[in-house]
Tab-separated table of C-alpha atoms in Angstrom:
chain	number	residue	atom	x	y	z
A	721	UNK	CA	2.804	62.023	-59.815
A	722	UNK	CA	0.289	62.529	-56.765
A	723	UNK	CA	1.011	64.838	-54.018
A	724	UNK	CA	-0.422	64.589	-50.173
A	725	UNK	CA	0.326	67.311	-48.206
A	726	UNK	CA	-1.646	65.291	-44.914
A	727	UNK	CA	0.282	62.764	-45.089
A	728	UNK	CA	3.623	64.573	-46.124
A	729	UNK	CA	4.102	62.178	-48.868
A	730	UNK	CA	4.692	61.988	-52.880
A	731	UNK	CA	4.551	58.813	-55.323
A	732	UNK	CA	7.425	59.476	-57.998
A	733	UNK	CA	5.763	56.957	-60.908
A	734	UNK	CA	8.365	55.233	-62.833
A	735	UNK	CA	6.927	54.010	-66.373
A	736	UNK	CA	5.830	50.222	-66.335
A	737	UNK	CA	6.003	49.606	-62.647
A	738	UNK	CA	2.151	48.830	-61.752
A	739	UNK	CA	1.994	53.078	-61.673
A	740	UNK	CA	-1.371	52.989	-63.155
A	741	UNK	CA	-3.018	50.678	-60.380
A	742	UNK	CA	-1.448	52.534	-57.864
A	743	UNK	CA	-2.788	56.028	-58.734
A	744	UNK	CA	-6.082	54.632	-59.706
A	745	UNK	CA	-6.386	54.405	-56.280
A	746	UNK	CA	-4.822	57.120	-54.729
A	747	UNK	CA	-6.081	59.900	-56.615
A	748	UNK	CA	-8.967	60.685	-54.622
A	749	UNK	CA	-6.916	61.113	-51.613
A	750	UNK	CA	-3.969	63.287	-53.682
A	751	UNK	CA	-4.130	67.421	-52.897
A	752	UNK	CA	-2.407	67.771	-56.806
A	753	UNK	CA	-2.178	65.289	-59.007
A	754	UNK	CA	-0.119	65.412	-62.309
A	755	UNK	CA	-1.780	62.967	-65.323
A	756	UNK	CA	-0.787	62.640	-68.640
A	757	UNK	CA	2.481	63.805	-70.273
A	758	UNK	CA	3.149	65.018	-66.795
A	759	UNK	CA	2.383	61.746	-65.244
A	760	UNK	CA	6.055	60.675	-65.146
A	761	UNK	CA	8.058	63.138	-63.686
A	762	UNK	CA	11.181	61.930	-62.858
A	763	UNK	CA	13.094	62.585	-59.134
A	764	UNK	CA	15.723	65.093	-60.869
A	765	UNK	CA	12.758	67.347	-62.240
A	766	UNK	CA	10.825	66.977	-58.831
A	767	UNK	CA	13.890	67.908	-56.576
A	768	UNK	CA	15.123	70.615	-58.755
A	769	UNK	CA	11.791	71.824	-59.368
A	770	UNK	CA	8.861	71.086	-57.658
A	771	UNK	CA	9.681	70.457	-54.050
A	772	UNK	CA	11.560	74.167	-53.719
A	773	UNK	CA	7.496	75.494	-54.869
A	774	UNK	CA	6.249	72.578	-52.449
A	775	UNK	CA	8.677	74.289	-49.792
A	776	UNK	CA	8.101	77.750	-50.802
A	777	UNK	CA	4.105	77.899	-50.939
A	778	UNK	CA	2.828	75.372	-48.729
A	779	UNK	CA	5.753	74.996	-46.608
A	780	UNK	CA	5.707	71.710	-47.391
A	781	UNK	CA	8.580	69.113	-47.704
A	782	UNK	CA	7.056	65.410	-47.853
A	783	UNK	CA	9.371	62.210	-48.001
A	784	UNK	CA	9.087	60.638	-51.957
A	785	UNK	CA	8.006	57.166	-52.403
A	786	UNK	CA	8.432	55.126	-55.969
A	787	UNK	CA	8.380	51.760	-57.529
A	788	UNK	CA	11.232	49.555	-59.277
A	789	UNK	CA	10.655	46.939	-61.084
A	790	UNK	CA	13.180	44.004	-62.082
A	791	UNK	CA	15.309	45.523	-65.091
A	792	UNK	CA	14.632	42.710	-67.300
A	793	UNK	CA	10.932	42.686	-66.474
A	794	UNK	CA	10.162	46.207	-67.071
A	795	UNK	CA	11.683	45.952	-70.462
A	796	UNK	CA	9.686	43.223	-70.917
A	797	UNK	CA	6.468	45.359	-70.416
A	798	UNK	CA	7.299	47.951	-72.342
A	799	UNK	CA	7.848	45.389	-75.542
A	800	UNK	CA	4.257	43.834	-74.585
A	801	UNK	CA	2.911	47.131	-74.470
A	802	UNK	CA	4.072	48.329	-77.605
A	803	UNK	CA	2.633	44.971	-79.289
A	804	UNK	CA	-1.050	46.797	-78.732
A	805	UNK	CA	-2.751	46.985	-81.617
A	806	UNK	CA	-2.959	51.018	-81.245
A	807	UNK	CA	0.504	51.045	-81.967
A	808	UNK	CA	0.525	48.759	-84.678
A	809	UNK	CA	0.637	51.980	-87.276
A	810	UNK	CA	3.049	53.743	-85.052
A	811	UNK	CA	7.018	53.958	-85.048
A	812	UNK	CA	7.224	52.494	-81.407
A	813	UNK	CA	5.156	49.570	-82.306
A	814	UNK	CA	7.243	45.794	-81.756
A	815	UNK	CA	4.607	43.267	-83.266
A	816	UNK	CA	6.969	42.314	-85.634
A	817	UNK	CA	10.048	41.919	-83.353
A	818	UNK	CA	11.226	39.445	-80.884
A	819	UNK	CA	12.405	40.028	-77.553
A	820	UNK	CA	15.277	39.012	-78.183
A	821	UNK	CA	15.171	41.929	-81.316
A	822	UNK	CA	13.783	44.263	-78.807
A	823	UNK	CA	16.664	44.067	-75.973
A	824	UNK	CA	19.376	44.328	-78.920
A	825	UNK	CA	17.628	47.877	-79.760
A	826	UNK	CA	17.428	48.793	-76.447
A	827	UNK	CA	21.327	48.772	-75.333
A	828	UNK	CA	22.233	50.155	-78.562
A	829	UNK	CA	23.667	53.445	-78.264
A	830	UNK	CA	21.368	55.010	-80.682
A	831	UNK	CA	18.127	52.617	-80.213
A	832	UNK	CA	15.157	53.450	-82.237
A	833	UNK	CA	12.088	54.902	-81.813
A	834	UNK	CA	10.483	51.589	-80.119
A	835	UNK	CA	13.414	51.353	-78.325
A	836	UNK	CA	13.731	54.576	-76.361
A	837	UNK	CA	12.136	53.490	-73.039
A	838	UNK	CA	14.316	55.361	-71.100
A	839	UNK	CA	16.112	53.891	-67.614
A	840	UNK	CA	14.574	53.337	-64.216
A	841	UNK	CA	18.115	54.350	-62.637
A	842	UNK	CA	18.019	57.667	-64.422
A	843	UNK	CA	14.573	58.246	-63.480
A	844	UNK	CA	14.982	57.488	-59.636
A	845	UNK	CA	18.550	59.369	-59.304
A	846	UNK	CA	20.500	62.921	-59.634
A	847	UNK	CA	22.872	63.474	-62.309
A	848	UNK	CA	25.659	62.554	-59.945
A	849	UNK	CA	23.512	59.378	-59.312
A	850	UNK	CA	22.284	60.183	-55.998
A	851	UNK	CA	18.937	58.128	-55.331
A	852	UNK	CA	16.215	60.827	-54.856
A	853	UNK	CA	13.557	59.349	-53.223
A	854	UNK	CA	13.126	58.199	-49.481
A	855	UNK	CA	11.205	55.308	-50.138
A	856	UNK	CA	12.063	52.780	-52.980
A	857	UNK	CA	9.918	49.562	-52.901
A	858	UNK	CA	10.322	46.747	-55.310
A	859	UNK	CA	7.812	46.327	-57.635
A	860	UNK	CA	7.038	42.220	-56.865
A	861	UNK	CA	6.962	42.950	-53.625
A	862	UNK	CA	2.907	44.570	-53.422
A	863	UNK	CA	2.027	43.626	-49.726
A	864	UNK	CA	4.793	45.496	-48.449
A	865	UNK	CA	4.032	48.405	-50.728
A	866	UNK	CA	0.403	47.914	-49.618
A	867	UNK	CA	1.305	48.017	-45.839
A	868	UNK	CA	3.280	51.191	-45.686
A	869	UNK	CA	0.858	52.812	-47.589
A	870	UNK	CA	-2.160	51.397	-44.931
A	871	UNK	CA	-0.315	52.791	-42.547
A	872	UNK	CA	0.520	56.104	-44.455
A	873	UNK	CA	-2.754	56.641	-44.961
A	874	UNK	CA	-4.355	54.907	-42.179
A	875	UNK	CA	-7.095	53.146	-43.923
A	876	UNK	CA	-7.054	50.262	-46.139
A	877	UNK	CA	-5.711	50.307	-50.412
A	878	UNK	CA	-7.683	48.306	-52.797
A	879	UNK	CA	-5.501	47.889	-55.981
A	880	UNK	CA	-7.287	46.615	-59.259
A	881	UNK	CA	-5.666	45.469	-62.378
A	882	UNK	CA	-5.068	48.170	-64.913
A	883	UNK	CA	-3.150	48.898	-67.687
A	884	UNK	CA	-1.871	45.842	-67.735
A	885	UNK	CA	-0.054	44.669	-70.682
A	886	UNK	CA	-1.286	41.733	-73.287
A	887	UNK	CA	0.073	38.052	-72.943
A	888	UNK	CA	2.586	37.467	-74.933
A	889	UNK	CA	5.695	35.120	-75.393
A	890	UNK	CA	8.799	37.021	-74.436
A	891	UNK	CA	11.975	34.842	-73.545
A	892	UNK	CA	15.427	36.416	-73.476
A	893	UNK	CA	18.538	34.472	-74.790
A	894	UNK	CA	21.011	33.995	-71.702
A	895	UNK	CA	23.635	35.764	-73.705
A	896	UNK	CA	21.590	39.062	-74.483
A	897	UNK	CA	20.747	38.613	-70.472
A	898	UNK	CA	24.348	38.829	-69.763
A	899	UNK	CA	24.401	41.622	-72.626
A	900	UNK	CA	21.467	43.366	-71.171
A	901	UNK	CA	22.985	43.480	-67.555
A	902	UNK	CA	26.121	44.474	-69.066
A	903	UNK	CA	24.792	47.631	-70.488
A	904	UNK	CA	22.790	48.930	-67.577
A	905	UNK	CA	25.166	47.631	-64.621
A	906	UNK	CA	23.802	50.695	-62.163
A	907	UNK	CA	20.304	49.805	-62.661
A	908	UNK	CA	21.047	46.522	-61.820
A	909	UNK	CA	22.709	47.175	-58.801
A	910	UNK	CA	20.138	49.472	-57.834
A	911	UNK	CA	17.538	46.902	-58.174
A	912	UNK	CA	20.116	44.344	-56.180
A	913	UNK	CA	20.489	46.989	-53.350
A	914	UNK	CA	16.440	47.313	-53.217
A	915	UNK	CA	15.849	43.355	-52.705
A	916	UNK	CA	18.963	42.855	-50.434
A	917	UNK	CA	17.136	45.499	-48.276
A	918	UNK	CA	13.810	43.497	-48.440
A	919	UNK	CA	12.200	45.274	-51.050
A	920	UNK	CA	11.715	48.535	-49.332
A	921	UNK	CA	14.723	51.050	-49.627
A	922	UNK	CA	14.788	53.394	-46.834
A	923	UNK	CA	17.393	56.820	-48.051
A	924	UNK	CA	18.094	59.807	-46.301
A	925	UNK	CA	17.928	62.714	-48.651
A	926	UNK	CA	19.332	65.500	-45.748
C-alpha cells in the first residue's frame, strides 16, 4: 500500500494483479509506504482503520485506487507462482498439481494450504459488500491505468516487469470454468461491472 498525500491518492494492492510493477515505481514518489506482510492491506482494514488516522493527523482524505484482474487469471498466477522452486518444500507449493487440481481446491469450502489465496471481491469491498475504493481499473487494461496515473502525477510512469510468474501450462476444463464462476459469482460480476465500464470503475464512497 503507498500513500500520497500531494496528490490525495492511495493504491489499495490486491495480490497477483501486476502490484509489484506498479509500486516499483511509485515508491519514490509515496509519503508512507507499507511493504511486506503489510503490503496487502485490504479496503475494509484501510477504511476502518487507516483513513480515520489519515483524517485525523494529516487531515487528509485521498480517493483509493486498485487493480482487478480477470478471476480466472489471477488464480492462474497464484498456481504459477506457487510452482517456484522456493516453494517446492513448502505446504503452498502446486508443482505436483494441475490446474485443473488447483481450481477444485480453491472453491472447496475448506481448501488447503496452497489453496487459500483469498478473493479479490473480499479484498476490494465492506462486509456488506460495498466497493471501497474510488478507482477500480482492470488489470489488462495498463494504458489506461498508465494515463490516469500520468495525469495524477503529472509526469510520465515507466513500468518494468517484476515478479512475474514462471511459464507454465495452465488450461482449465470448461466444466470447472463453469464450476469456478459458480463459486465466486460476486467476483465475477464485479470484474463484469469493471470492463462494461471500460476498465476504469469510477465509485463514490460519500
Amino acid at each position: 500500500m503507498l500513500v500520497f498525500s500531494a496528490e490525495s491518492l492511495v493504491f489499495l494492492a490486491v495480490p497477483k494483479t501486476g502490484t509489484t510493477a506498479l509500486e516499483l515505481a511509485l515508491r519514490a514518489r509515496a509519503d508512507i509506504a507499507f511493504s511486506k506482510q503489510r503490503k496487502h492491506i485490504t479496503a475494509q482494514r484501510f477504511h476502518n482503520q487507516i483513513a480515520p488516522f489519515l483524517k485525523r493527523a494529516f487531515a487528509l482524505v485521498p480517493e483509493r485506487m486498485a487493480v482487478m484482474r480477470a478471476p480466472e487469471d489471477q488464480i492462474r498466477s497464484w498456481y504459477k507462482y506457487r510452482t517456484r522452486e522456493r516453494l517446492l518444500d513448502k505446504d503452498a507449493a502446486t508443482d505436483t498439481l494441475s490446474f485443473d487440481d488447483f481450481v477444485r481446491d480453491v472453491i472447496r469450502d475448506d481448501p488447503p494450504a496452497h489453496a487459500q489465496i483469498g478473493s479479490q471481491f473480499r479484498f476490494l469491498t465492506s462486509a456488506r459488500k460495498q466497493l471501497l475504493v474510488h478507482h477500480l481499473f482492470a488489470y489488462e487494461e495498463q494504458p489506461q491505468i498508465l494515463r490516469f496515473l500520468e495525469t495524477r502525477f503529472g509526469e510520465p510512469v515507466t513500468l518494468q516487469r517484476k515478479n512475474v510468474s514462471p511459464p507454465a501450462e495452465a488450461p482449465l476444463d470448461p466444466d470447472l470454468r463453469t464450476r469456478l464462476r459458480a463459486a465466486r459469482p460476486e467476483e465475477f460480476a464485479l470484474y463484469d461491472r469493471l470492463r462494461d465500464a471500460g476498465g476504469h470503475l469510477v465509485s463514490d464512497l460519500a
